[in-house]
Structure formats: structure tokens, C-alpha cells
mmCIF file of C-alpha atoms in Angstrom:
data_model
loop_
_atom_site.group_PDB
_atom_site.id
_atom_site.type_symbol
_atom_site.label_atom_id
_atom_site.label_comp_id
_atom_site.label_asym_id
_atom_site.label_seq_id
_atom_site.Cartn_x
_atom_site.Cartn_y
_atom_site.Cartn_z
ATOM 1 C CA MET T 1 -14.254 83.297 -10.724
ATOM 2 C CA THR T 2 -11.856 84.618 -8.117
ATOM 3 C CA LEU T 3 -8.147 84.069 -8.784
ATOM 4 C CA ILE T 4 -7.244 80.986 -6.754
ATOM 5 C CA LYS T 5 -3.648 80.435 -5.631
ATOM 6 C CA SER T 6 -2.922 76.978 -4.239
ATOM 7 C CA ILE T 7 -0.245 74.314 -3.932
ATOM 8 C CA SER T 8 -1.179 73.022 -7.393
ATOM 9 C CA GLY T 9 -0.925 76.353 -9.215
ATOM 10 C CA ILE T 10 -3.144 79.307 -9.985
ATOM 11 C CA ARG T 11 -6.664 79.205 -11.410
ATOM 12 C CA GLY T 12 -8.957 81.859 -12.726
ATOM 13 C CA THR T 13 -11.107 83.187 -15.510
ATOM 14 C CA ILE T 14 -9.181 84.791 -18.360
ATOM 15 C CA GLY T 15 -9.601 88.581 -18.379
ATOM 16 C CA GLY T 16 -11.034 91.022 -15.884
ATOM 17 C CA LYS T 17 -9.236 92.795 -13.050
ATOM 18 C CA THR T 18 -5.665 91.932 -12.090
ATOM 19 C CA GLY T 19 -5.566 89.925 -8.873
ATOM 20 C CA GLU T 20 -9.230 88.968 -9.204
ATOM 21 C CA ASN T 21 -9.194 87.015 -12.471
ATOM 22 C CA LEU T 22 -6.358 85.503 -14.488
ATOM 23 C CA THR T 23 -4.917 88.422 -16.460
ATOM 24 C CA PRO T 24 -1.702 88.701 -18.478
ATOM 25 C CA LEU T 25 -0.140 90.596 -15.555
ATOM 26 C CA ASP T 26 -1.002 87.742 -13.164
ATOM 27 C CA ILE T 27 0.509 85.214 -15.586
ATOM 28 C CA VAL T 28 3.728 87.251 -15.874
ATOM 29 C CA LYS T 29 3.905 87.741 -12.096
ATOM 30 C CA PHE T 30 3.544 84.049 -11.227
ATOM 31 C CA THR T 31 5.767 82.932 -14.108
ATOM 32 C CA SER T 32 8.462 85.361 -12.923
ATOM 33 C CA ALA T 33 8.210 83.950 -9.411
ATOM 34 C CA PHE T 34 8.497 80.378 -10.709
ATOM 35 C CA GLY T 35 11.403 81.327 -12.991
ATOM 36 C CA THR T 36 13.214 83.016 -10.101
ATOM 37 C CA TRP T 37 12.691 79.920 -7.963
ATOM 38 C CA ALA T 38 13.897 77.637 -10.786
ATOM 39 C CA LYS T 39 17.091 79.660 -11.306
ATOM 40 C CA GLN T 40 17.856 79.677 -7.582
ATOM 41 C CA ASN T 41 17.265 75.946 -7.156
ATOM 42 C CA SER T 42 18.649 74.327 -10.308
ATOM 43 C CA GLU T 43 21.888 74.405 -12.245
ATOM 44 C CA ASN T 44 19.991 73.668 -15.455
ATOM 45 C CA HIS T 45 18.017 76.785 -16.357
ATOM 46 C CA LYS T 46 15.564 75.065 -18.680
ATOM 47 C CA VAL T 47 11.775 74.959 -18.235
ATOM 48 C CA ILE T 48 9.261 72.876 -20.180
ATOM 49 C CA VAL T 49 6.011 74.617 -21.186
ATOM 50 C CA GLY T 50 2.900 72.795 -22.386
ATOM 51 C CA ARG T 51 -0.713 73.806 -22.938
ATOM 52 C CA ASP T 52 -4.178 72.560 -23.735
ATOM 53 C CA ALA T 53 -6.187 73.338 -26.883
ATOM 54 C CA ARG T 54 -8.305 76.132 -25.429
ATOM 55 C CA ILE T 55 -8.432 79.392 -27.341
ATOM 56 C CA SER T 56 -6.440 81.199 -24.616
ATOM 57 C CA GLY T 57 -3.701 78.544 -24.559
ATOM 58 C CA GLU T 58 -1.410 80.010 -27.187
ATOM 59 C CA MET T 59 -1.584 83.541 -25.734
ATOM 60 C CA CYS T 60 -0.855 82.258 -22.228
ATOM 61 C CA SER T 61 1.969 80.059 -23.506
ATOM 62 C CA GLN T 62 3.603 82.989 -25.321
ATOM 63 C CA LEU T 63 3.407 85.114 -22.156
ATOM 64 C CA VAL T 64 4.927 82.341 -20.045
ATOM 65 C CA SER T 65 7.713 81.623 -22.555
ATOM 66 C CA ALA T 66 8.620 85.293 -23.051
ATOM 67 C CA THR T 67 8.682 85.906 -19.295
ATOM 68 C CA LEU T 68 10.952 82.920 -18.666
ATOM 69 C CA GLN T 69 13.259 83.911 -21.540
ATOM 70 C CA ALA T 70 13.488 87.444 -20.151
ATOM 71 C CA LEU T 71 14.794 85.867 -16.942
ATOM 72 C CA GLY T 72 17.498 84.036 -18.919
ATOM 73 C CA ILE T 73 15.772 80.658 -18.833
ATOM 74 C CA ASP T 74 15.814 78.331 -21.829
ATOM 75 C CA VAL T 75 12.266 77.336 -22.771
ATOM 76 C CA LEU T 76 11.277 74.092 -24.420
ATOM 77 C CA ASP T 77 7.696 74.724 -25.560
ATOM 78 C CA ILE T 78 6.148 71.359 -26.363
ATOM 79 C CA GLY T 79 2.854 72.905 -27.478
ATOM 80 C CA LEU T 80 -0.353 70.910 -27.090
ATOM 81 C CA SER T 81 0.220 68.420 -24.313
ATOM 82 C CA THR T 82 -1.128 66.838 -21.172
ATOM 83 C CA THR T 83 0.089 67.297 -17.614
ATOM 84 C CA PRO T 84 1.748 63.840 -17.556
ATOM 85 C CA THR T 85 3.529 64.633 -20.839
ATOM 86 C CA VAL T 86 5.013 67.814 -19.362
ATOM 87 C CA GLU T 87 6.017 65.909 -16.213
ATOM 88 C CA ILE T 88 7.810 63.265 -18.295
ATOM 89 C CA ALA T 89 9.498 65.942 -20.438
ATOM 90 C CA VAL T 90 10.806 67.682 -17.300
ATOM 91 C CA VAL T 91 12.494 64.456 -16.205
ATOM 92 C CA GLU T 92 13.703 63.414 -19.685
ATOM 93 C CA GLU T 93 15.141 66.866 -20.443
ATOM 94 C CA ASN T 94 16.587 67.240 -16.923
ATOM 95 C CA ALA T 95 14.799 70.589 -16.780
ATOM 96 C CA ALA T 96 14.549 72.801 -13.717
ATOM 97 C CA GLY T 97 10.777 72.453 -13.973
ATOM 98 C CA GLY T 98 7.729 72.769 -16.140
ATOM 99 C CA ILE T 99 4.529 74.723 -16.506
ATOM 100 C CA ILE T 100 1.315 73.268 -17.877
ATOM 101 C CA LEU T 101 -1.372 75.697 -18.998
ATOM 102 C CA SER T 102 -4.607 73.787 -18.797
ATOM 103 C CA ALA T 103 -8.161 74.315 -17.665
ATOM 104 C CA SER T 104 -8.737 70.592 -17.317
ATOM 105 C CA HIS T 105 -12.473 69.973 -16.957
ATOM 106 C CA ASN T 106 -13.420 73.635 -16.439
ATOM 107 C CA HIS T 107 -15.358 76.023 -18.707
ATOM 108 C CA LYS T 108 -13.548 77.376 -21.795
ATOM 109 C CA THR T 109 -12.931 80.781 -20.158
ATOM 110 C CA LYS T 110 -11.064 79.209 -17.221
ATOM 111 C CA LYS T 111 -7.329 78.563 -17.229
ATOM 112 C CA THR T 112 -4.844 77.044 -14.800
ATOM 113 C CA GLN T 113 -1.106 77.657 -14.629
ATOM 114 C CA SER T 114 0.519 74.752 -12.802
ATOM 115 C CA PRO T 115 4.243 74.865 -12.100
ATOM 116 C CA MET T 116 6.163 71.636 -11.579
ATOM 117 C CA LYS T 117 9.737 70.886 -10.741
ATOM 118 C CA SER T 118 12.245 68.261 -11.816
ATOM 119 C CA LYS T 119 12.054 66.192 -8.639
ATOM 120 C CA PRO T 120 8.945 64.304 -7.488
ATOM 121 C CA PRO T 121 6.385 66.520 -5.721
ATOM 122 C CA THR T 122 7.160 64.987 -2.328
ATOM 123 C CA SER T 123 10.792 66.166 -2.454
ATOM 124 C CA SER T 124 9.948 69.739 -1.451
ATOM 125 C CA LYS T 125 6.539 70.855 -0.304
ATOM 126 C CA LYS T 126 7.949 74.384 0.126
ATOM 127 C CA GLN T 127 8.274 75.150 -3.612
ATOM 128 C CA PRO T 128 4.653 76.260 -4.236
ATOM 129 C CA VAL T 129 4.681 78.386 -1.081
ATOM 130 C CA ILE T 130 7.968 80.016 -2.113
ATOM 131 C CA VAL T 131 6.630 80.760 -5.605
ATOM 132 C CA LYS T 132 3.437 82.207 -4.114
ATOM 133 C CA ASP T 133 5.503 84.367 -1.722
ATOM 134 C CA LEU T 134 7.870 85.526 -4.481
ATOM 135 C CA SER T 135 4.902 86.502 -6.647
ATOM 136 C CA THR T 136 3.736 89.006 -4.029
ATOM 137 C CA LYS T 137 7.060 90.846 -3.762
ATOM 138 C CA LYS T 138 7.946 93.732 -6.050
ATOM 139 C CA ASN T 139 11.664 92.858 -6.065
ATOM 140 C CA PRO T 140 12.170 89.421 -4.499
ATOM 141 C CA LYS T 141 15.459 88.754 -2.730
ATOM 142 C CA GLY T 142 17.817 87.160 -5.192
ATOM 143 C CA GLY T 143 15.440 87.960 -8.045
ATOM 144 C CA ALA T 144 16.871 87.571 -11.497
ATOM 145 C CA SER T 145 17.549 90.560 -13.687
ATOM 146 C CA ILE T 146 15.535 90.749 -16.874
ATOM 147 C CA ASN T 147 17.436 90.121 -20.089
ATOM 148 C CA PHE T 148 15.444 90.399 -23.299
ATOM 149 C CA SER T 149 17.618 88.155 -25.472
ATOM 150 C CA ARG T 150 15.534 85.365 -27.018
ATOM 151 C CA ARG T 151 16.758 81.835 -26.441
ATOM 152 C CA ASN T 152 14.454 79.179 -27.871
ATOM 153 C CA ILE T 153 15.739 75.641 -27.786
#
């Protein structure tokens, strides 16, 4: 499956070539873009991370959490969860946003990384486009420096 980048996130088959399938490098790249966006657009640098029960879920979740923490973002990893649960947690925790790692109804080798923000989706249709644009730049304007201190909350 080709790596699909859309308004609702990124989708692809785990493994294979970077940029063609969903590889660890792709996950780090898009998570970094989302984290950069979240830091630039929110005073609260906290992101909720949830995942489904697929075998790749824990690995993807660890990559996402470590990438966000390296950007200086506090991560609240709620583990196994649904998309609505992550959405509610974003609001309840007043987080900058959330990421759900889920393949929904797709085959077990497929995975989706869907970013969400603290305000309802209609508040800014530009966010997914900005994240997609930031993910293609080597050093995005205003990009956060990487700090490897671990900050689990």
C-alpha cells in the first residue's frame, strides 16, 4: 500500500521503503511535524497518544512518544484506546492535541497515524496541511530544537 497523506492523517503498510510505506522514519517525520505545530499553536505543550491492539501499536506508540518528548512535549500515553477516547482526553486534559495510532478496519499490517488538536476540527482546516508541509521540510521555520530529556506525565 502506498503511503497516503490526507487531512485525516497518514496511512500505510508497516515496513518497506521510506516514503512508500509506513516506516519508523515516516512516523518520526510526521510526529515531529505535528509536535512542531502543537508547540507553535498552544501554550500547553501536552499531547495525548492512544493506540489500537495491533501488534505494531506498541512500537509505533513508543516512536511517537519518544519523538514528542525529544521536542520538549509532555506525553500522556493512554495506551489501548479508541479515537473518541483520545478526542475526549485531549479536551479533558486541555492538551495541545492528540495522536491515535489505529488501523481501524484495515488488514493487520496497515496502520494509521491521525493527529488531532484541542479545538473542534472545524476551528482550523489549515492544521493538517501545515503538518503535511512541515513534514516535508528538513528544518521547518520555527522548528523546535531536540532535547532528549524524558518527561512522562
